[in-house]
CSV table of C-alpha atoms in Angstrom, one decimal:
chain,number,residue,atom,x,y,z
A,1,MET,CA,-0.2,0.1,0.1
A,2,ALA,CA,3.3,2.8,1.1
A,3,LEU,CA,4.4,2.0,-2.5
A,4,LEU,CA,1.1,2.1,-4.1
A,5,ALA,CA,0.3,5.5,-1.9
A,6,ILE,CA,4.1,6.8,-3.8
A,7,SER,CA,3.8,6.2,-6.6
A,8,THR,CA,0.6,8.1,-6.4
A,9,THR,CA,1.7,10.6,-5.2
A,10,VAL,CA,4.7,10.4,-7.6
A,11,GLY,CA,2.5,10.3,-10.7
A,12,ALA,CA,-0.1,13.3,-9.7
A,13,TYR,CA,3.6,15.2,-9.2
A,14,ALA,CA,4.9,14.2,-12.8
A,15,TYR,CA,1.4,15.3,-14.5
A,16,ALA,CA,1.1,18.5,-13.1
A,17,GLU,CA,4.8,19.1,-14.2
A,18,ASN,CA,3.5,18.4,-17.7
A,19,TYR,CA,0.6,20.4,-17.8
A,20,PRO,CA,-0.6,21.5,-19.5
A,21,ASP,CA,0.8,19.6,-22.6
A,22,HIS,CA,-2.1,20.3,-25.5
A,23,PRO,CA,-4.9,23.2,-25.4
A,24,ILE,CA,-6.9,23.8,-23.2
A,25,LYS,CA,-11.0,24.1,-23.5
A,26,LEU,CA,-12.3,27.1,-22.1
A,27,LEU,CA,-16.8,26.6,-22.4
A,28,VAL,CA,-18.5,29.9,-22.0
A,29,GLY,CA,-22.1,29.7,-21.0
A,30,PHE,CA,-24.0,32.8,-23.1
A,31,SER,CA,-23.4,34.0,-26.9
A,32,ALA,CA,-20.5,35.5,-28.1
A,33,GLY,CA,-20.6,39.3,-27.1
A,34,SER,CA,-21.1,38.9,-23.9
A,35,GLY,CA,-20.1,39.9,-20.4
A,36,ASN,CA,-19.3,36.3,-20.5
A,37,ASP,CA,-18.2,35.8,-23.1
A,38,THR,CA,-15.5,38.2,-23.3
A,39,ALA,CA,-14.5,38.0,-19.8
A,40,GLY,CA,-13.5,33.8,-21.3
A,41,ARG,CA,-11.8,35.2,-24.3
A,42,ILE,CA,-8.9,36.9,-21.7
A,43,VAL,CA,-8.5,34.3,-19.9
A,44,GLY,CA,-8.2,32.2,-22.8
A,45,GLU,CA,-4.9,35.0,-23.5
A,46,ILE,CA,-3.7,35.2,-20.0
A,47,LEU,CA,-3.5,30.7,-19.7
A,48,THR,CA,-2.3,30.8,-23.3
A,49,GLU,CA,0.6,34.0,-22.4
A,50,GLN,CA,1.1,32.3,-18.9
A,51,LEU,CA,1.2,28.0,-19.7
A,52,GLY,CA,2.3,28.1,-23.5
A,53,GLN,CA,-0.5,26.2,-24.9
A,54,PRO,CA,-3.9,27.8,-26.7
A,55,ALA,CA,-6.7,28.3,-24.8
A,56,VAL,CA,-9.7,28.0,-26.7
A,57,VAL,CA,-13.6,29.4,-25.7
A,58,GLU,CA,-16.3,27.8,-26.9
A,59,ASN,CA,-19.4,29.0,-26.6
A,60,LYS,CA,-22.1,26.1,-25.3
A,61,THR,CA,-25.5,28.4,-25.1
A,62,GLY,CA,-28.7,27.4,-23.2
A,63,ALA,CA,-30.7,27.4,-20.2
A,64,ASN,CA,-29.4,30.3,-18.4
A,65,GLY,CA,-25.4,29.3,-18.3
A,66,SER,CA,-27.0,25.3,-17.4
A,67,LEU,CA,-25.5,23.7,-20.0
A,68,ALA,CA,-21.4,25.2,-20.1
A,69,VAL,CA,-21.6,24.4,-16.4
A,70,GLN,CA,-22.5,20.6,-16.8
A,71,THR,CA,-20.5,19.7,-19.4
A,72,VAL,CA,-17.5,21.3,-17.4
A,73,ALA,CA,-18.9,19.3,-14.1
A,74,LYS,CA,-19.2,15.8,-15.8
A,75,ALA,CA,-15.8,16.3,-17.6
A,76,LYS,CA,-12.2,14.0,-17.3
A,77,PRO,CA,-11.0,16.3,-13.9
A,78,ASP,CA,-7.4,17.0,-15.8
A,79,GLY,CA,-7.4,20.7,-16.4
A,80,TYR,CA,-7.9,20.7,-20.5
A,81,THR,CA,-11.5,21.4,-20.0
A,82,LEU,CA,-12.7,24.6,-17.9
A,83,LEU,CA,-15.5,26.8,-17.3
A,84,VAL,CA,-16.2,30.7,-16.9
A,85,SER,CA,-18.8,31.8,-15.1
A,86,ASN,CA,-21.1,33.7,-13.5
A,87,THR,CA,-23.5,33.8,-10.6
A,88,SER,CA,-26.1,33.1,-12.1
A,89,SER,CA,-25.1,29.8,-13.3
A,90,ILE,CA,-22.8,29.3,-10.0
A,91,THR,CA,-25.6,30.7,-7.4
A,92,VAL,CA,-29.2,30.6,-9.1
A,93,ASN,CA,-29.3,28.1,-11.6
A,94,PRO,CA,-29.6,25.0,-9.0
A,95,LEU,CA,-31.5,27.6,-6.7
A,96,ILE,CA,-34.6,27.4,-9.4
A,97,ASN,CA,-34.2,24.0,-11.6
A,98,LYS,CA,-34.7,20.9,-9.9
A,99,ASP,CA,-34.0,19.2,-13.3
A,100,ILE,CA,-30.4,20.9,-13.3
A,101,ALA,CA,-27.3,17.9,-13.5
A,102,TYR,CA,-25.1,20.0,-10.9
A,103,ASP,CA,-24.4,21.2,-8.3
A,104,PRO,CA,-21.6,23.7,-7.6
A,105,GLU,CA,-20.3,22.3,-4.0
A,106,ARG,CA,-20.1,18.8,-5.4
A,107,ASP,CA,-19.2,18.7,-9.0
A,108,LEU,CA,-16.8,22.6,-9.5
A,109,GLU,CA,-13.1,23.4,-8.0
A,110,PRO,CA,-13.6,27.5,-7.7
A,111,ILE,CA,-10.5,28.7,-9.6
A,112,THR,CA,-10.5,32.6,-8.9
A,113,THR,CA,-12.7,35.4,-9.3
A,114,LEU,CA,-12.3,37.4,-12.7
A,115,LEU,CA,-14.3,40.1,-11.1
A,116,GLY,CA,-17.4,42.6,-10.7
A,117,TYR,CA,-19.7,45.1,-11.7
A,118,PRO,CA,-23.2,46.3,-10.5
A,119,LEU,CA,-25.8,46.1,-13.5
A,120,VAL,CA,-27.5,49.2,-15.0
A,121,LEU,CA,-31.5,49.5,-15.3
A,122,THR,CA,-31.6,50.7,-18.6
A,123,ILE,CA,-34.3,51.7,-21.3
A,124,ASN,CA,-34.4,52.9,-24.5
A,125,ALA,CA,-33.3,55.9,-25.4
A,126,THR,CA,-35.0,56.2,-28.5
A,127,ALA,CA,-38.4,54.3,-28.6
A,128,GLU,CA,-41.5,56.3,-28.7
A,129,LYS,CA,-43.2,54.6,-25.1
A,130,THR,CA,-39.7,55.3,-22.9
A,131,LYS,CA,-38.4,58.4,-24.8
A,132,ASN,CA,-39.0,60.4,-22.1
A,133,VAL,CA,-38.2,58.4,-19.5
A,134,ARG,CA,-35.2,59.9,-17.1
A,135,THR,CA,-35.1,59.2,-14.0
A,136,VAL,CA,-36.5,56.2,-12.3
A,137,LYS,CA,-39.5,57.7,-10.7
A,138,ASP,CA,-40.3,58.1,-14.2
A,139,LEU,CA,-39.8,54.5,-15.5
A,140,VAL,CA,-43.1,53.8,-12.0
A,141,GLU,CA,-44.6,57.0,-13.4
A,142,LEU,CA,-45.0,55.4,-17.4
A,143,ALA,CA,-45.9,51.9,-16.0
A,144,LYS,CA,-48.3,52.9,-13.7
A,145,SER,CA,-50.3,55.4,-16.3
A,146,GLN,CA,-50.3,51.7,-19.3
A,147,LYS,CA,-53.0,50.2,-19.8
A,148,GLU,CA,-51.2,47.1,-20.6
A,149,PRO,CA,-48.2,45.7,-18.5
A,150,LEU,CA,-44.7,47.5,-19.1
A,151,THR,CA,-42.0,44.3,-20.4
A,152,TYR,CA,-38.6,43.5,-18.9
A,153,GLY,CA,-36.1,41.6,-20.8
A,154,SER,CA,-33.7,38.8,-18.8
A,155,ALA,CA,-30.3,36.9,-20.2
A,156,GLY,CA,-32.6,33.7,-18.9
A,157,ILE,CA,-35.2,32.5,-16.0
A,158,GLY,CA,-33.5,33.3,-12.9
A,159,ASN,CA,-30.6,35.1,-14.6
A,160,LEU,CA,-29.1,37.8,-12.9
A,161,PHE,CA,-31.3,40.5,-15.0
A,162,HIS,CA,-34.5,38.3,-14.1
A,163,ILE,CA,-33.9,39.0,-10.0
A,164,ALA,CA,-33.2,42.2,-10.1
A,165,GLY,CA,-35.9,42.5,-12.6
A,166,ALA,CA,-38.4,41.1,-10.6
A,167,LEU,CA,-37.0,43.0,-7.3
A,168,PHE,CA,-37.5,46.2,-8.5
A,169,VAL,CA,-41.5,45.7,-10.2
A,170,LYS,CA,-41.7,44.0,-6.1
A,171,GLU,CA,-40.4,46.9,-4.6
A,172,ALA,CA,-41.8,50.1,-7.1
A,173,GLY,CA,-45.1,49.1,-6.9
A,174,ILE,CA,-45.7,48.3,-10.5
A,175,GLU,CA,-46.9,45.6,-12.8
A,176,ALA,CA,-44.1,44.2,-15.7
A,177,THR,CA,-44.2,41.4,-17.4
A,178,HIS,CA,-40.6,39.4,-17.6
A,179,ILE,CA,-39.3,38.6,-21.1
A,180,PRO,CA,-36.5,36.0,-21.0
A,181,TYR,CA,-34.2,35.6,-23.7
A,182,ARG,CA,-30.9,33.7,-24.8
A,183,GLY,CA,-27.9,35.3,-23.6
A,184,GLY,CA,-27.3,39.1,-23.0
A,185,THR,CA,-26.4,39.5,-26.5
A,186,PRO,CA,-30.5,39.1,-28.0
A,187,MET,CA,-32.1,41.1,-24.7
A,188,ARG,CA,-29.9,44.0,-25.5
A,189,VAL,CA,-30.4,43.7,-29.2
A,190,ALA,CA,-34.4,43.6,-28.0
A,191,LEU,CA,-34.2,46.7,-26.2
A,192,LEU,CA,-32.8,48.4,-28.6
A,193,SER,CA,-35.7,47.2,-31.6
A,194,GLY,CA,-38.0,48.0,-28.9
A,195,GLU,CA,-39.8,44.9,-28.3
A,196,ILE,CA,-39.3,45.1,-24.1
A,197,ASP,CA,-39.6,48.4,-22.4
A,198,PHE,CA,-36.4,48.2,-19.8
A,199,ALA,CA,-33.5,45.5,-18.5
A,200,PHE,CA,-31.0,45.3,-16.0
A,201,ASN,CA,-28.1,45.2,-18.0
A,202,THR,CA,-24.2,44.3,-17.2
A,203,LEU,CA,-21.5,47.2,-18.5
A,204,ASP,CA,-21.4,45.5,-21.6
A,205,THR,CA,-24.6,48.7,-22.7
A,206,VAL,CA,-21.9,51.7,-21.7
A,207,PRO,CA,-21.0,52.1,-25.1
A,208,LEU,CA,-25.2,52.1,-26.1
A,209,VAL,CA,-25.1,55.0,-23.3
A,210,LYS,CA,-22.6,56.8,-24.5
A,211,ASP,CA,-23.9,57.6,-28.1
A,212,GLY,CA,-27.3,57.6,-26.5
A,213,ARG,CA,-29.6,54.7,-27.4
A,214,VAL,CA,-29.7,53.4,-24.7
A,215,ARG,CA,-30.4,55.3,-21.2
A,216,ALA,CA,-29.2,54.5,-17.3
A,217,LEU,CA,-31.5,55.0,-14.2
A,218,ALA,CA,-29.3,53.5,-12.0
A,219,VAL,CA,-26.8,50.6,-11.0
A,220,THR,CA,-27.2,48.2,-8.4
A,221,GLU,CA,-24.4,48.8,-5.9
A,222,HIS,CA,-23.7,51.3,-3.4
A,223,GLU,CA,-21.4,53.5,-5.2
A,224,ARG,CA,-21.8,55.2,-8.8
A,225,TRP,CA,-20.0,54.0,-11.2
A,226,ARG,CA,-16.8,54.9,-12.5
A,227,ASP,CA,-18.1,54.9,-16.5
A,228,LEU,CA,-21.3,57.0,-15.7
A,229,PRO,CA,-20.8,59.5,-12.9
A,230,ASP,CA,-24.2,60.9,-13.5
A,231,VAL,CA,-26.4,57.5,-12.8
A,232,PRO,CA,-27.6,57.2,-9.0
A,233,THR,CA,-27.5,54.3,-7.2
A,234,MET,CA,-30.6,52.3,-6.7
A,235,ASP,CA,-30.1,53.6,-2.5
A,236,GLU,CA,-30.1,57.6,-3.9
A,237,VAL,CA,-33.4,56.9,-6.1
A,238,GLY,CA,-35.0,55.3,-3.1
A,239,LEU,CA,-34.5,51.4,-3.9
A,240,PRO,CA,-31.6,50.2,-1.5
A,241,SER,CA,-33.1,46.4,-1.4
A,242,ILE,CA,-32.1,46.1,-4.9
A,243,TYR,CA,-28.6,45.4,-4.7
A,244,ILE,CA,-26.9,43.3,-6.8
A,245,SER,CA,-23.2,42.9,-7.5
A,246,PRO,CA,-22.3,40.1,-9.6
A,247,TRP,CA,-19.1,38.5,-10.9
A,248,PHE,CA,-17.3,36.1,-13.1
A,249,GLY,CA,-15.4,33.3,-12.4
A,250,VAL,CA,-12.8,30.6,-13.6
A,251,PHE,CA,-14.0,26.9,-12.5
A,252,ALA,CA,-12.4,23.5,-12.8
A,253,PRO,CA,-14.3,20.0,-13.0
A,254,LYS,CA,-14.2,18.2,-8.8
A,255,GLY,CA,-11.5,16.0,-8.4
A,256,THR,CA,-9.4,17.7,-10.6
A,257,PRO,CA,-5.1,17.7,-9.1
A,258,PRO,CA,-4.7,20.0,-6.5
A,259,ASP,CA,-0.8,20.9,-8.1
A,260,VAL,CA,-3.3,21.6,-12.1
A,261,LEU,CA,-5.3,23.8,-10.0
A,262,SER,CA,-2.6,26.0,-8.0
A,263,LYS,CA,-0.8,26.2,-11.4
A,264,LEU,CA,-4.4,27.3,-13.3
A,265,ASN,CA,-4.4,30.5,-10.5
A,266,ASP,CA,-1.4,30.9,-10.3
A,267,ALA,CA,-1.8,32.1,-14.3
A,268,LEU,CA,-4.4,33.8,-13.7
A,269,SER,CA,-2.8,35.5,-11.4
A,270,GLY,CA,-0.8,37.5,-13.5
A,271,LEU,CA,-3.8,39.6,-15.1
A,272,SER,CA,-3.8,41.7,-12.4
A,273,THR,CA,0.1,42.8,-13.3
A,274,ASN,CA,-0.6,42.1,-17.2
A,275,VAL,CA,-1.6,46.2,-18.4
A,276,GLU,CA,-3.0,45.1,-21.7
A,277,LEU,CA,-5.5,42.4,-20.4
A,278,ARG,CA,-6.3,44.2,-17.1
A,279,LYS,CA,-7.6,47.0,-19.6
A,280,LYS,CA,-10.2,44.9,-21.3
A,281,LEU,CA,-11.2,43.6,-17.8
A,282,GLU,CA,-12.1,46.6,-16.5
A,283,ALA,CA,-13.9,48.1,-19.4
A,284,ILE,CA,-16.4,44.6,-18.0
A,285,GLY,CA,-16.3,45.2,-14.5
A,286,ARG,CA,-14.2,46.3,-11.3
A,287,VAL,CA,-11.2,43.5,-11.4
A,288,GLU,CA,-11.0,41.2,-8.5
A,289,ILE,CA,-8.6,38.2,-8.1
A,290,ASN,CA,-8.1,35.9,-5.8
A,291,GLY,CA,-7.8,32.6,-4.9
A,292,PRO,CA,-10.1,29.4,-4.4
A,293,LYS,CA,-11.0,29.7,-0.8
A,294,ALA,CA,-12.5,32.9,-0.6
A,295,PHE,CA,-14.1,32.7,-3.8
A,296,ALA,CA,-15.5,29.1,-2.4
A,297,GLU,CA,-16.3,31.9,0.3
A,298,LYS,CA,-18.1,34.1,-1.4
A,299,ILE,CA,-20.0,30.8,-3.3
A,300,LYS,CA,-21.5,30.0,-0.3
A,301,LYS,CA,-22.9,33.2,0.9
A,302,GLU,CA,-24.1,34.3,-2.1
A,303,THR,CA,-26.3,31.4,-2.6
A,304,ALA,CA,-28.0,31.8,0.6
A,305,ILE,CA,-28.7,36.0,-0.3
A,306,ASN,CA,-30.4,34.7,-3.4
A,307,LYS,CA,-32.6,31.3,-2.4
A,308,GLU,CA,-33.9,33.8,0.5
A,309,ILE,CA,-34.7,36.1,-2.5
A,310,ILE,CA,-35.9,33.3,-5.5
A,311,ALA,CA,-38.5,31.9,-2.1
A,312,ARG,CA,-39.3,35.6,-1.6
A,313,GLU,CA,-40.6,36.4,-5.1
A,314,GLY,CA,-41.1,33.5,-6.0
A,315,ILE,CA,-39.3,32.8,-9.0
A,316,ALA,CA,-39.2,28.9,-10.8
A,317,ALA,CA,-37.6,27.7,-14.2
A,318,ARG,CA,-40.7,26.9,-16.4
């Protein structure tokens, strides 16, 4: 038995020492052009740079990111199939869908968070119905004046956009119909076309705000966002209970060798000092690189908070 243990340990060290010796696949559960996709491609760049092997993104969309998570959860735990995912897929999906085929704590190894960011409450600035909406108060008054409920979009049922929208509807005392889409990009297209009246968005929407096609009404953190200095927080507009601060992070399948996880974490920490890639990350959020332990604790805490919100709001998968 002792010889077997020594042999196994030596084998693991040798594996980690040679890792990686072929390309790494990065699964992303949302469409190309989404914030999650952008984060995934930045991860691919830093891993390729730091580890000397290509790290290539594969978009596996559907079920609010769950299909990508399920694929990684079932993958061989060898460090060659990784997940770049978000708050919704990890801390929300398992709470609202009883048929979901993964348990984050059981099936995944958290490696590091990448960034955090606020959501932005947005409306179409040129659509006939919403063009005169300039504040949250205006939006609430518009909703209350309509014979038919306004519509709001999300990147999928149970996505944080959905949770934020449901919270807003309740806290503002209005009626609105939820319209889910297959990711943030098609949701933004729907907002721009006037198919929906409002939506909570990621910071990908900032360029649309700058060019006047979308109007930002509030952000969901306690401080104003650096790129939207004139946009108030939910606290400032009298809705402090709407506090949502999502994240993107990197995971491996459960059982991935510790030395491989350590090598991946060390490589990803390079995002803290790589000026070019850090700038790309900062375009979509606030850079937050930490270790597996802190990330695991964050997931546990936020899952408990989201569980309470989901129960209170009656959010469930259809």
